RNA sequence: GCCGGGGUGGCGGAAUCGGCAGACGCAUCGGACUUAAAAUCCGAAGGGGGGUAACCCCCGUGUGGGUUCAAAUCCCACCCCCGGCACCA
């Protein structure tokens, strides 16, 4: 047994990290485990700067939960990996002018060193590196499965183009119209790309949110992102000019109730019908407008809130199928091609945007909805004089009624909408429709640092998936991996890669040169962890059945919609294809909060980044872990203040002192009822709080208990201190191992300790302090026995001078008594 | 604009099935130990007022109303902060 008598975290932590490693403490036997528990944390991108405190905050929170479950008897598997492909790595490599293939291994080594120092319960025998061909072989396999299932398609689409990064960005990578990487305004470009049809799954992805056990805020974010809206698709025939074949404009609306107020139509400038319907006299003007909009990037176009609406008339007229009136057809850039049909029926009376447009171009505004209050009893809803000058009237509840809407006038707005759709549906002009904001997932990246998309193009046979036996399609070493300004991947310059033969006909063919999105790598990594020892399958069915779905997943809210939605989608697809039993990947997901420092956001530009390495060297990993979890509620985040570390640091030293003294004294059992009661209350509190990830209050409870143990210079008994050591182990694993060993336990504490149980009977006191109120104000606190009746309590309360004094003014009209809680005298 | 989260001492934060506001910790002040300092230990402390004192009174959880014997907690209106979405038809 080591003899050091003062707490030296570096010695203790080194000792136990070595022990864990030598004894394989954190490497469960995946096949023999009886109570498998898959404890997942969001794997990091291994940046050159090393482990970020935000990573460590998340990992520590997840690790504590894993260790807690393990001490409760679960076989916990807690793996880690690296999300090392993608734009982050590539941009950094470009910046320092070093090939990513050289950069990644040293970055990963650095991360591993820091992760080990942090005392995580990581199973280092099962890590994942997305840039390893043995991993991305299966990422490509996944692409092939979707391709074969018809869920991957190539389409020409307007995409976000960052002129600085020279690459296409996903919608999610555009923040407020700017590139998330370099803040350059994003432009539009037409490129042919691979998409996954996630929109086919929109409804299921939305529906399952009702039952999966996730942080509510995360579910809300996904609901917003999916953006379901109910309405109708309505057909507007073009008024026949000279063409004989009829042209119909389809528009989606959430307000079919307002159709009698639709006085004009607006198409997006990119709408394919525009060139077909424009009349000769308007052709030049329309063409000019379209050209202008095309040069305005998406940024400006979506930031036009406060600017005047612009647009031009096409010369064409459509017919309103409800009112039979003619509607001029305009084009305007406030209508977006990417949503609905790219065409709208404009109802200026009841849509603010349409209202502004109508005011600008002097188009007719026809009110068709108003509140009940606005109508006088005698007026006929079918012909109401009403003029809107201030803005559109957008309310639509059962409080509003339809007016000037032919035979639908007088109906409640919400019911009227349904009636109108039913009526128009009879003649084929409308159908109920659901629209989603969610777009298909663009997989293609015109970049170097990613898994090549496993597709071969053959002039004879068309696009072919690379046969599975030929996977992986290795990413060739390319000296000059810079992206090009032409939107063609650097891989296109590598002839040996580019030229190949068709797997179908054996003829000349060429490879797809785009690589896939990083979110595809991270969309399935959790499936790989339990199966890293199988190189002939992505995930072993038996292993997966035993360990998956993930039991606990903890991560940042920044991934609420991207990573978490994509991984749900891929899981659903694999489920449908018969590869997985569950269609949801995680039993429980909890988001953690954001760490700030001294009230300010942490950022490199502010120069207030926290270097975990430095703090762990100074204070030890245990103290640092404890402080990170103590500074605020884990799921809400908190404020990191250097001064705050002193609290946990003192706690560790005091506990060390108490344990050493308890061991020296060697006393067992309990000789103080109050202390024993405090112990049971602490066990209850800590157990409940750890389960709910309320780490800050669990730690406060342990501090409280230690204060009880040490009150008035008291020396604790072994039995008083041992349970505390076990309760502390999830938070401060190294020092707890040391204590456990000194208390005579067999190592590791995580293998041999049993989580303490509390005895509800021991929580009860026989006397308690009861507040006595007079008219709701506290006037005294009395001691009564537990369960004392109202009569008894009243009698004792009335002996209090301060109570009687306040009662003196009048009669007791009423007594409010809550047993064992309080008594309140109401006097009049 | 819409959706979500939040506003509590000098500071981080506790307490929300309505029932003693401020647990735990930081910083601060006083005391002990020390030649001294650091460390450590003990104690004080929301604000205001009264009392020699034990104590007592008033005010107090973003603002203004309301419900209730009783409100940080519930209801209504508003202000501010953080995050997400946003000309989404």
mmCIF file with all atom_site columns, N, CA and C (backbone and C1' of nucleotides) in Angstrom, chain B residues 13-31:
data_model
loop_
_atom_site.group_PDB
_atom_site.id
_atom_site.type_symbol
_atom_site.label_atom_id
_atom_site.label_alt_id
_atom_site.label_comp_id
_atom_site.label_asym_id
_atom_site.label_entity_id
_atom_site.label_seq_id
_atom_site.pdbx_PDB_ins_code
_atom_site.Cartn_x
_atom_site.Cartn_y
_atom_site.Cartn_z
_atom_site.occupancy
_atom_site.B_iso_or_equiv
_atom_site.pdbx_formal_charge
_atom_site.auth_seq_id
_atom_site.auth_comp_id
_atom_site.auth_asym_id
_atom_site.auth_atom_id
_atom_site.pdbx_PDB_model_num
ATOM 1   P P     . G B 1 13 ? -24.973 30.235 -13.859 1.00 0.00 ? 13 G B P     1
ATOM 2   O "O5'" . G B 1 13 ? -25.152 28.940 -12.960 1.00 0.00 ? 13 G B "O5'" 1
ATOM 3   C "C5'" . G B 1 13 ? -26.419 28.566 -12.451 1.00 0.00 ? 13 G B "C5'" 1
ATOM 4   C "C4'" . G B 1 13 ? -26.186 27.788 -11.185 1.00 0.00 ? 13 G B "C4'" 1
ATOM 5   C "C3'" . G B 1 13 ? -27.453 27.290 -10.512 1.00 0.00 ? 13 G B "C3'" 1
ATOM 6   O "O3'" . G B 1 13 ? -27.719 25.988 -11.008 1.00 0.00 ? 13 G B "O3'" 1
ATOM 7   C "C1'" . G B 1 13 ? -26.178 28.527 -8.968  1.00 0.00 ? 13 G B "C1'" 1
ATOM 8   P P     . A B 1 14 ? -29.121 25.371 -10.832 1.00 0.00 ? 14 A B P     1
ATOM 9   O "O5'" . A B 1 14 ? -29.057 24.957 -9.308  1.00 0.00 ? 14 A B "O5'" 1
ATOM 10  C "C5'" . A B 1 14 ? -30.180 25.127 -8.553  1.00 0.00 ? 14 A B "C5'" 1
ATOM 11  C "C4'" . A B 1 14 ? -29.978 24.534 -7.213  1.00 0.00 ? 14 A B "C4'" 1
ATOM 12  C "C3'" . A B 1 14 ? -31.332 24.160 -6.643  1.00 0.00 ? 14 A B "C3'" 1
ATOM 13  O "O3'" . A B 1 14 ? -31.578 22.803 -6.923  1.00 0.00 ? 14 A B "O3'" 1
ATOM 14  C "C1'" . A B 1 14 ? -30.269 25.700 -5.212  1.00 0.00 ? 14 A B "C1'" 1
ATOM 15  P P     . A B 1 15 ? -32.904 22.470 -7.732  1.00 0.00 ? 15 A B P     1
ATOM 16  O "O5'" . A B 1 15 ? -34.052 22.946 -6.734  1.00 0.00 ? 15 A B "O5'" 1
ATOM 17  C "C5'" . A B 1 15 ? -34.181 22.294 -5.477  1.00 0.00 ? 15 A B "C5'" 1
ATOM 18  C "C4'" . A B 1 15 ? -35.039 23.131 -4.573  1.00 0.00 ? 15 A B "C4'" 1
ATOM 19  C "C3'" . A B 1 15 ? -36.448 23.408 -5.076  1.00 0.00 ? 15 A B "C3'" 1
ATOM 20  O "O3'" . A B 1 15 ? -37.298 22.342 -4.725  1.00 0.00 ? 15 A B "O3'" 1
ATOM 21  C "C1'" . A B 1 15 ? -35.463 25.394 -4.205  1.00 0.00 ? 15 A B "C1'" 1
ATOM 22  P P     . U B 1 16 ? -38.009 21.504 -5.806  1.00 0.00 ? 16 U B P     1
ATOM 23  O "O5'" . U B 1 16 ? -38.892 22.527 -6.585  1.00 0.00 ? 16 U B "O5'" 1
ATOM 24  C "C5'" . U B 1 16 ? -39.811 22.010 -7.548  1.00 0.00 ? 16 U B "C5'" 1
ATOM 25  C "C4'" . U B 1 16 ? -40.881 23.020 -7.792  1.00 0.00 ? 16 U B "C4'" 1
ATOM 26  C "C3'" . U B 1 16 ? -41.809 22.686 -8.950  1.00 0.00 ? 16 U B "C3'" 1
ATOM 27  O "O3'" . U B 1 16 ? -42.909 21.920 -8.494  1.00 0.00 ? 16 U B "O3'" 1
ATOM 28  C "C1'" . U B 1 16 ? -41.004 24.909 -9.172  1.00 0.00 ? 16 U B "C1'" 1
ATOM 29  P P     . C B 1 17 ? -42.872 20.389 -8.818  1.00 0.00 ? 17 C B P     1
ATOM 30  O "O5'" . C B 1 17 ? -44.360 19.898 -8.642  1.00 0.00 ? 17 C B "O5'" 1
ATOM 31  C "C5'" . C B 1 17 ? -45.426 20.486 -9.388  1.00 0.00 ? 17 C B "C5'" 1
ATOM 32  C "C4'" . C B 1 17 ? -46.676 19.874 -8.879  1.00 0.00 ? 17 C B "C4'" 1
ATOM 33  C "C3'" . C B 1 17 ? -47.278 20.579 -7.670  1.00 0.00 ? 17 C B "C3'" 1
ATOM 34  O "O3'" . C B 1 17 ? -48.079 21.662 -8.084  1.00 0.00 ? 17 C B "O3'" 1
ATOM 35  C "C1'" . C B 1 17 ? -47.210 18.241 -7.292  1.00 0.00 ? 17 C B "C1'" 1
ATOM 36  P P     . G B 1 18 ? -48.596 22.812 -7.121  1.00 0.00 ? 18 G B P     1
ATOM 37  O "O5'" . G B 1 18 ? -47.229 23.333 -6.434  1.00 0.00 ? 18 G B "O5'" 1
ATOM 38  C "C5'" . G B 1 18 ? -46.589 24.521 -6.856  1.00 0.00 ? 18 G B "C5'" 1
ATOM 39  C "C4'" . G B 1 18 ? -46.369 25.388 -5.660  1.00 0.00 ? 18 G B "C4'" 1
ATOM 40  C "C3'" . G B 1 18 ? -46.475 24.619 -4.366  1.00 0.00 ? 18 G B "C3'" 1
ATOM 41  O "O3'" . G B 1 18 ? -45.347 24.682 -3.525  1.00 0.00 ? 18 G B "O3'" 1
ATOM 42  C "C1'" . G B 1 18 ? -48.008 26.464 -4.411  1.00 0.00 ? 18 G B "C1'" 1
ATOM 43  P P     . G B 1 19 ? -44.322 25.029 -2.913  1.00 0.00 ? 19 G B P     1
ATOM 44  O "O5'" . G B 1 19 ? -44.700 25.396 -1.406  1.00 0.00 ? 19 G B "O5'" 1
ATOM 45  C "C5'" . G B 1 19 ? -44.483 26.709 -0.932  1.00 0.00 ? 19 G B "C5'" 1
ATOM 46  C "C4'" . G B 1 19 ? -44.543 26.718 0.571   1.00 0.00 ? 19 G B "C4'" 1
ATOM 47  C "C3'" . G B 1 19 ? -43.856 25.532 1.219   1.00 0.00 ? 19 G B "C3'" 1
ATOM 48  O "O3'" . G B 1 19 ? -43.174 25.985 2.375   1.00 0.00 ? 19 G B "O3'" 1
ATOM 49  C "C1'" . G B 1 19 ? -46.113 25.619 1.898   1.00 0.00 ? 19 G B "C1'" 1
ATOM 50  P P     . C B 1 20 ? -41.684 26.578 2.250   1.00 0.00 ? 20 C B P     1
ATOM 51  O "O5'" . C B 1 20 ? -41.476 27.154 3.723   1.00 0.00 ? 20 C B "O5'" 1
ATOM 52  C "C5'" . C B 1 20 ? -42.162 28.317 4.144   1.00 0.00 ? 20 C B "C5'" 1
ATOM 53  C "C4'" . C B 1 20 ? -41.203 29.129 4.966   1.00 0.00 ? 20 C B "C4'" 1
ATOM 54  C "C3'" . C B 1 20 ? -39.896 29.479 4.241   1.00 0.00 ? 20 C B "C3'" 1
ATOM 55  O "O3'" . C B 1 20 ? -39.489 30.766 4.641   1.00 0.00 ? 20 C B "O3'" 1
ATOM 56  C "C1'" . C B 1 20 ? -39.414 28.235 6.170   1.00 0.00 ? 20 C B "C1'" 1
ATOM 57  P P     . A B 1 21 ? -39.954 31.973 3.788   1.00 0.00 ? 21 A B P     1
ATOM 58  O "O5'" . A B 1 21 ? -39.089 31.817 2.464   1.00 0.00 ? 21 A B "O5'" 1
ATOM 59  C "C5'" . A B 1 21 ? -37.690 31.955 2.544   1.00 0.00 ? 21 A B "C5'" 1
ATOM 60  C "C4'" . A B 1 21 ? -37.062 31.183 1.428   1.00 0.00 ? 21 A B "C4'" 1
ATOM 61  C "C3'" . A B 1 21 ? -35.544 31.264 1.419   1.00 0.00 ? 21 A B "C3'" 1
ATOM 62  O "O3'" . A B 1 21 ? -35.017 30.216 2.209   1.00 0.00 ? 21 A B "O3'" 1
ATOM 63  C "C1'" . A B 1 21 ? -36.393 31.808 -0.722  1.00 0.00 ? 21 A B "C1'" 1
ATOM 64  P P     . G B 1 22 ? -33.679 30.385 2.965   1.00 0.00 ? 22 G B P     1
ATOM 65  O "O5'" . G B 1 22 ? -32.609 30.514 1.805   1.00 0.00 ? 22 G B "O5'" 1
ATOM 66  C "C5'" . G B 1 22 ? -32.368 29.435 0.900   1.00 0.00 ? 22 G B "C5'" 1
ATOM 67  C "C4'" . G B 1 22 ? -31.427 29.923 -0.164  1.00 0.00 ? 22 G B "C4'" 1
ATOM 68  C "C3'" . G B 1 22 ? -30.107 30.422 0.385   1.00 0.00 ? 22 G B "C3'" 1
ATOM 69  O "O3'" . G B 1 22 ? -29.214 29.318 0.383   1.00 0.00 ? 22 G B "O3'" 1
ATOM 70  C "C1'" . G B 1 22 ? -31.020 31.931 -1.242  1.00 0.00 ? 22 G B "C1'" 1
ATOM 71  P P     . A B 1 23 ? -27.844 29.368 1.167   1.00 0.00 ? 23 A B P     1
ATOM 72  O "O5'" . A B 1 23 ? -27.594 27.813 1.449   1.00 0.00 ? 23 A B "O5'" 1
ATOM 73  C "C5'" . A B 1 23 ? -28.512 27.068 2.230   1.00 0.00 ? 23 A B "C5'" 1
ATOM 74  C "C4'" . A B 1 23 ? -28.629 25.665 1.692   1.00 0.00 ? 23 A B "C4'" 1
ATOM 75  C "C3'" . A B 1 23 ? -27.307 24.997 1.313   1.00 0.00 ? 23 A B "C3'" 1
ATOM 76  O "O3'" . A B 1 23 ? -26.690 24.424 2.439   1.00 0.00 ? 23 A B "O3'" 1
ATOM 77  C "C1'" . A B 1 23 ? -28.871 24.690 -0.421  1.00 0.00 ? 23 A B "C1'" 1
ATOM 78  P P     . C B 1 24 ? -25.180 24.740 2.810   1.00 0.00 ? 24 C B P     1
ATOM 79  O "O5'" . C B 1 24 ? -24.408 24.280 1.493   1.00 0.00 ? 24 C B "O5'" 1
ATOM 80  C "C5'" . C B 1 24 ? -24.244 22.898 1.201   1.00 0.00 ? 24 C B "C5'" 1
ATOM 81  C "C4'" . C B 1 24 ? -23.588 22.748 -0.158  1.00 0.00 ? 24 C B "C4'" 1
ATOM 82  C "C3'" . C B 1 24 ? -22.360 23.628 -0.378  1.00 0.00 ? 24 C B "C3'" 1
ATOM 83  O "O3'" . C B 1 24 ? -21.192 23.054 0.189   1.00 0.00 ? 24 C B "O3'" 1
ATOM 84  C "C1'" . C B 1 24 ? -23.780 23.833 -2.237  1.00 0.00 ? 24 C B "C1'" 1
ATOM 85  P P     . G B 1 25 ? -20.117 24.004 0.836   1.00 0.00 ? 25 G B P     1
ATOM 86  O "O5'" . G B 1 25 ? -19.550 24.800 -0.426  1.00 0.00 ? 25 G B "O5'" 1
ATOM 87  C "C5'" . G B 1 25 ? -18.717 24.144 -1.357  1.00 0.00 ? 25 G B "C5'" 1
ATOM 88  C "C4'" . G B 1 25 ? -18.535 24.995 -2.580  1.00 0.00 ? 25 G B "C4'" 1
ATOM 89  C "C3'" . G B 1 25 ? -17.819 26.324 -2.407  1.00 0.00 ? 25 G B "C3'" 1
ATOM 90  O "O3'" . G B 1 25 ? -16.422 26.174 -2.246  1.00 0.00 ? 25 G B "O3'" 1
ATOM 91  C "C1'" . G B 1 25 ? -19.668 26.601 -3.837  1.00 0.00 ? 25 G B "C1'" 1
ATOM 92  P P     . C B 1 26 ? -15.599 27.332 -1.562  1.00 0.00 ? 26 C B P     1
ATOM 93  O "O5'" . C B 1 26 ? -15.605 28.484 -2.663  1.00 0.00 ? 26 C B "O5'" 1
ATOM 94  C "C5'" . C B 1 26 ? -14.909 28.295 -3.884  1.00 0.00 ? 26 C B "C5'" 1
ATOM 95  C "C4'" . C B 1 26 ? -15.088 29.516 -4.759  1.00 0.00 ? 26 C B "C4'" 1
ATOM 96  C "C3'" . C B 1 26 ? -14.591 30.826 -4.167  1.00 0.00 ? 26 C B "C3'" 1
ATOM 97  O "O3'" . C B 1 26 ? -13.189 30.962 -4.297  1.00 0.00 ? 26 C B "O3'" 1
ATOM 98  C "C1'" . C B 1 26 ? -16.718 31.151 -5.119  1.00 0.00 ? 26 C B "C1'" 1
ATOM 99  P P     . A B 1 27 ? -12.383 31.638 -3.114  1.00 0.00 ? 27 A B P     1
ATOM 100 O "O5'" . A B 1 27 ? -12.852 33.158 -3.212  1.00 0.00 ? 27 A B "O5'" 1
ATOM 101 C "C5'" . A B 1 27 ? -12.396 33.988 -4.276  1.00 0.00 ? 27 A B "C5'" 1
ATOM 102 C "C4'" . A B 1 27 ? -13.179 35.284 -4.282  1.00 0.00 ? 27 A B "C4'" 1
ATOM 103 C "C3'" . A B 1 27 ? -13.074 36.116 -3.006  1.00 0.00 ? 27 A B "C3'" 1
ATOM 104 O "O3'" . A B 1 27 ? -11.921 36.929 -2.979  1.00 0.00 ? 27 A B "O3'" 1
ATOM 105 C "C1'" . A B 1 27 ? -15.333 35.889 -3.613  1.00 0.00 ? 27 A B "C1'" 1
ATOM 106 P P     . U B 1 28 ? -11.262 37.228 -1.556  1.00 0.00 ? 28 U B P     1
ATOM 107 O "O5'" . U B 1 28 ? -12.398 38.063 -0.806  1.00 0.00 ? 28 U B "O5'" 1
ATOM 108 C "C5'" . U B 1 28 ? -12.748 39.367 -1.232  1.00 0.00 ? 28 U B "C5'" 1
ATOM 109 C "C4'" . U B 1 28 ? -13.829 39.928 -0.353  1.00 0.00 ? 28 U B "C4'" 1
ATOM 110 C "C3'" . U B 1 28 ? -13.484 40.041 1.126   1.00 0.00 ? 28 U B "C3'" 1
ATOM 111 O "O3'" . U B 1 28 ? -12.700 41.194 1.390   1.00 0.00 ? 28 U B "O3'" 1
ATOM 112 C "C1'" . U B 1 28 ? -15.643 39.115 0.901   1.00 0.00 ? 28 U B "C1'" 1
ATOM 113 P P     . C B 1 29 ? -11.523 41.079 2.486   1.00 0.00 ? 29 C B P     1
ATOM 114 O "O5'" . C B 1 29 ? -12.307 41.208 3.851   1.00 0.00 ? 29 C B "O5'" 1
ATOM 115 C "C5'" . C B 1 29 ? -13.083 42.355 4.143   1.00 0.00 ? 29 C B "C5'" 1
ATOM 116 C "C4'" . C B 1 29 ? -13.974 42.108 5.325   1.00 0.00 ? 29 C B "C4'" 1
ATOM 117 C "C3'" . C B 1 29 ? -13.260 41.569 6.573   1.00 0.00 ? 29 C B "C3'" 1
ATOM 118 O "O3'" . C B 1 29 ? -12.621 42.585 7.305   1.00 0.00 ? 29 C B "O3'" 1
ATOM 119 C "C1'" . C B 1 29 ? -15.218 40.314 6.180   1.00 0.00 ? 29 C B "C1'" 1
ATOM 120 P P     . G B 1 30 ? -11.290 42.211 8.142   1.00 0.00 ? 30 G B P     1
ATOM 121 O "O5'" . G B 1 30 ? -11.865 41.375 9.373   1.00 0.00 ? 30 G B "O5'" 1
ATOM 122 C "C5'" . G B 1 30 ? -12.606 42.030 10.389  1.00 0.00 ? 30 G B "C5'" 1
ATOM 123 C "C4'" . G B 1 30 ? -13.136 41.034 11.387  1.00 0.00 ? 30 G B "C4'" 1
ATOM 124 C "C3'" . G B 1 30 ? -12.098 40.127 12.038  1.00 0.00 ? 30 G B "C3'" 1
ATOM 125 O "O3'" . G B 1 30 ? -11.368 40.770 13.074  1.00 0.00 ? 30 G B "O3'" 1
ATOM 126 C "C1'" . G B 1 30 ? -13.949 38.844 11.368  1.00 0.00 ? 30 G B "C1'" 1
ATOM 127 P P     . G B 1 31 ? -9.852  40.287 13.330  1.00 0.00 ? 31 G B P     1
ATOM 128 O "O5'" . G B 1 31 ? -10.046 38.858 13.998  1.00 0.00 ? 31 G B "O5'" 1
ATOM 129 C "C5'" . G B 1 31 ? -10.624 38.741 15.296  1.00 0.00 ? 31 G B "C5'" 1
ATOM 130 C "C4'" . G B 1 31 ? -10.881 37.301 15.626  1.00 0.00 ? 31 G B "C4'" 1
ATOM 131 C "C3'" . G B 1 31 ? -9.661  36.389 15.704  1.00 0.00 ? 31 G B "C3'" 1
ATOM 132 O "O3'" . G B 1 31 ? -8.945  36.532 16.919  1.00 0.00 ? 31 G B "O3'" 1
ATOM 133 C "C1'" . G B 1 31 ? -11.363 35.315 14.483  1.00 0.00 ? 31 G B "C1'" 1
#
